[in-house]
mmCIF file of C-alpha atoms in Angstrom:
data_model
loop_
_atom_site.group_PDB
_atom_site.id
_atom_site.type_symbol
_atom_site.label_atom_id
_atom_site.label_comp_id
_atom_site.label_asym_id
_atom_site.label_seq_id
_atom_site.Cartn_x
_atom_site.Cartn_y
_atom_site.Cartn_z
ATOM 1 C CA GLU A 1 4.714 8.164 11.654
ATOM 2 C CA GLY A 2 2.482 6.598 14.323
ATOM 3 C CA LEU A 3 -0.477 5.939 12.041
ATOM 4 C CA GLU A 4 1.700 4.511 9.279
ATOM 5 C CA ALA A 5 3.547 2.263 11.740
ATOM 6 C CA SER A 6 0.243 1.012 13.149
ATOM 7 C CA GLY A 7 -1.059 0.378 9.635
ATOM 8 C CA ARG A 8 2.047 -1.675 8.845
ATOM 9 C CA ARG A 9 1.502 -3.682 12.035
ATOM 10 C CA ILE A 10 -2.080 -4.484 11.024
ATOM 11 C CA ARG A 11 -0.902 -5.593 7.582
ATOM 12 C CA GLU A 12 1.724 -7.819 9.260
ATOM 13 C CA LEU A 13 -0.964 -9.424 11.434
ATOM 14 C CA VAL A 14 -3.156 -10.118 8.407
ATOM 15 C CA LEU A 15 -0.170 -11.593 6.555
ATOM 16 C CA ARG A 16 0.521 -13.857 9.536
ATOM 17 C CA GLU A 17 -3.080 -15.091 9.451
ATOM 18 C CA MET A 18 -2.793 -15.691 5.707
ATOM 19 C CA GLU A 19 0.417 -17.691 6.215
ATOM 20 C CA ALA A 20 -1.473 -19.787 8.782
ATOM 21 C CA GLY A 21 -4.069 -20.621 6.128
ATOM 22 C CA THR A 22 -6.782 -17.991 6.565
ATOM 23 C CA PRO A 23 -7.608 -16.291 3.256
ATOM 24 C CA SER A 24 -7.618 -12.493 3.466
ATOM 25 C CA HIS A 25 -11.235 -12.336 2.258
ATOM 26 C CA ARG A 26 -12.182 -14.039 5.556
ATOM 27 C CA VAL A 27 -10.433 -11.419 7.733
ATOM 28 C CA LEU A 28 -12.304 -8.482 9.265
ATOM 29 C CA VAL A 29 -10.264 -5.559 10.626
ATOM 30 C CA GLY A 30 -11.868 -3.149 13.075
ATOM 31 C CA GLY A 31 -11.425 -0.898 16.034
ATOM 32 C CA PHE A 32 -12.866 1.756 18.317
ATOM 33 C CA SER A 33 -11.874 5.443 18.195
ATOM 34 C CA GLN A 34 -8.213 5.713 17.113
ATOM 35 C CA GLY A 35 -8.183 1.949 16.541
ATOM 36 C CA GLY A 36 -11.069 2.335 14.093
ATOM 37 C CA ALA A 37 -9.256 5.128 12.286
ATOM 38 C CA THR A 38 -6.173 2.927 12.078
ATOM 39 C CA ALA A 39 -8.247 0.021 10.735
ATOM 40 C CA LEU A 40 -9.664 2.265 8.008
ATOM 41 C CA PHE A 41 -6.216 3.599 7.158
ATOM 42 C CA ALA A 42 -4.696 0.117 6.963
ATOM 43 C CA GLY A 43 -7.575 -1.576 5.181
ATOM 44 C CA LEU A 44 -8.235 1.099 2.577
ATOM 45 C CA GLY A 45 -4.692 2.250 1.940
ATOM 46 C CA ALA A 46 -2.659 1.453 -1.138
ATOM 47 C CA GLY A 47 -0.203 -0.547 0.949
ATOM 48 C CA PHE A 48 -2.822 -3.247 1.516
ATOM 49 C CA PRO A 49 -2.859 -5.415 -1.619
ATOM 50 C CA PHE A 50 -5.451 -7.971 -0.442
ATOM 51 C CA PRO A 51 -9.246 -8.125 -0.414
ATOM 52 C CA LEU A 52 -10.663 -8.163 3.120
ATOM 53 C CA ALA A 53 -13.953 -9.494 4.487
ATOM 54 C CA GLY A 54 -14.641 -6.001 5.795
ATOM 55 C CA LEU A 55 -13.684 -3.048 7.952
ATOM 56 C CA LEU A 56 -15.414 -1.916 11.152
ATOM 57 C CA ALA A 57 -14.844 1.535 12.661
ATOM 58 C CA CYS A 58 -16.752 2.532 15.805
ATOM 59 C CA SER A 59 -16.627 6.191 16.857
ATOM 60 C CA ALA A 60 -13.745 6.770 14.448
ATOM 61 C CA TYR A 61 -12.773 9.128 11.662
ATOM 62 C CA LEU A 62 -11.232 8.575 8.231
ATOM 63 C CA PRO A 63 -7.633 9.673 8.751
ATOM 64 C CA MET A 64 -6.232 12.202 6.300
ATOM 65 C CA GLY A 65 -9.580 12.424 4.494
ATOM 66 C CA ALA A 66 -10.690 10.275 1.588
ATOM 67 C CA ALA A 67 -8.188 11.854 -0.799
ATOM 68 C CA GLY A 68 -5.330 11.997 1.722
ATOM 69 C CA PHE A 69 -3.816 8.640 0.807
ATOM 70 C CA GLY A 70 -3.901 6.294 -2.149
ATOM 71 C CA LEU A 71 -6.668 3.722 -2.085
ATOM 72 C CA SER A 72 -5.943 0.071 -2.689
ATOM 73 C CA PRO A 73 -7.647 -1.325 -5.812
ATOM 74 C CA HIS A 74 -9.136 -3.998 -3.536
ATOM 75 C CA SER A 75 -10.661 -1.424 -1.194
ATOM 76 C CA ARG A 76 -13.449 -0.539 -3.609
ATOM 77 C CA PHE A 77 -14.872 -4.016 -2.961
ATOM 78 C CA THR A 78 -14.288 -4.058 0.803
ATOM 79 C CA PRO A 79 -17.454 -3.634 2.897
ATOM 80 C CA VAL A 80 -17.081 -0.862 5.494
ATOM 81 C CA LEU A 81 -19.271 -0.290 8.544
ATOM 82 C CA GLN A 82 -18.530 2.989 10.292
ATOM 83 C CA VAL A 83 -20.812 3.918 13.185
ATOM 84 C CA HIS A 84 -21.061 6.789 15.665
ATOM 85 C CA GLY A 85 -23.078 7.448 18.759
ATOM 86 C CA ALA A 86 -25.287 10.489 19.300
ATOM 87 C CA GLU A 87 -22.516 12.222 21.288
ATOM 88 C CA ASP A 88 -19.594 11.533 18.928
#
């Protein structure tokens, strides 16, 4: 429930930016640790029907594995940068 609720919140924030005139393909979503996992979940998930400028995940994991949730058709074109430190 927590991850899905956070993903919905991210989608709401992107929608608000779009309503203010920013096209979704100019929006980058990112985070550190759990925030990065949430960004990946929200930006790649099937509930996100918009192309994004990209996703950034620092010291994060892909929640529920690559096959654990449906991928958005737009996500195959979304650039993703996922980085880890030597101790992660």
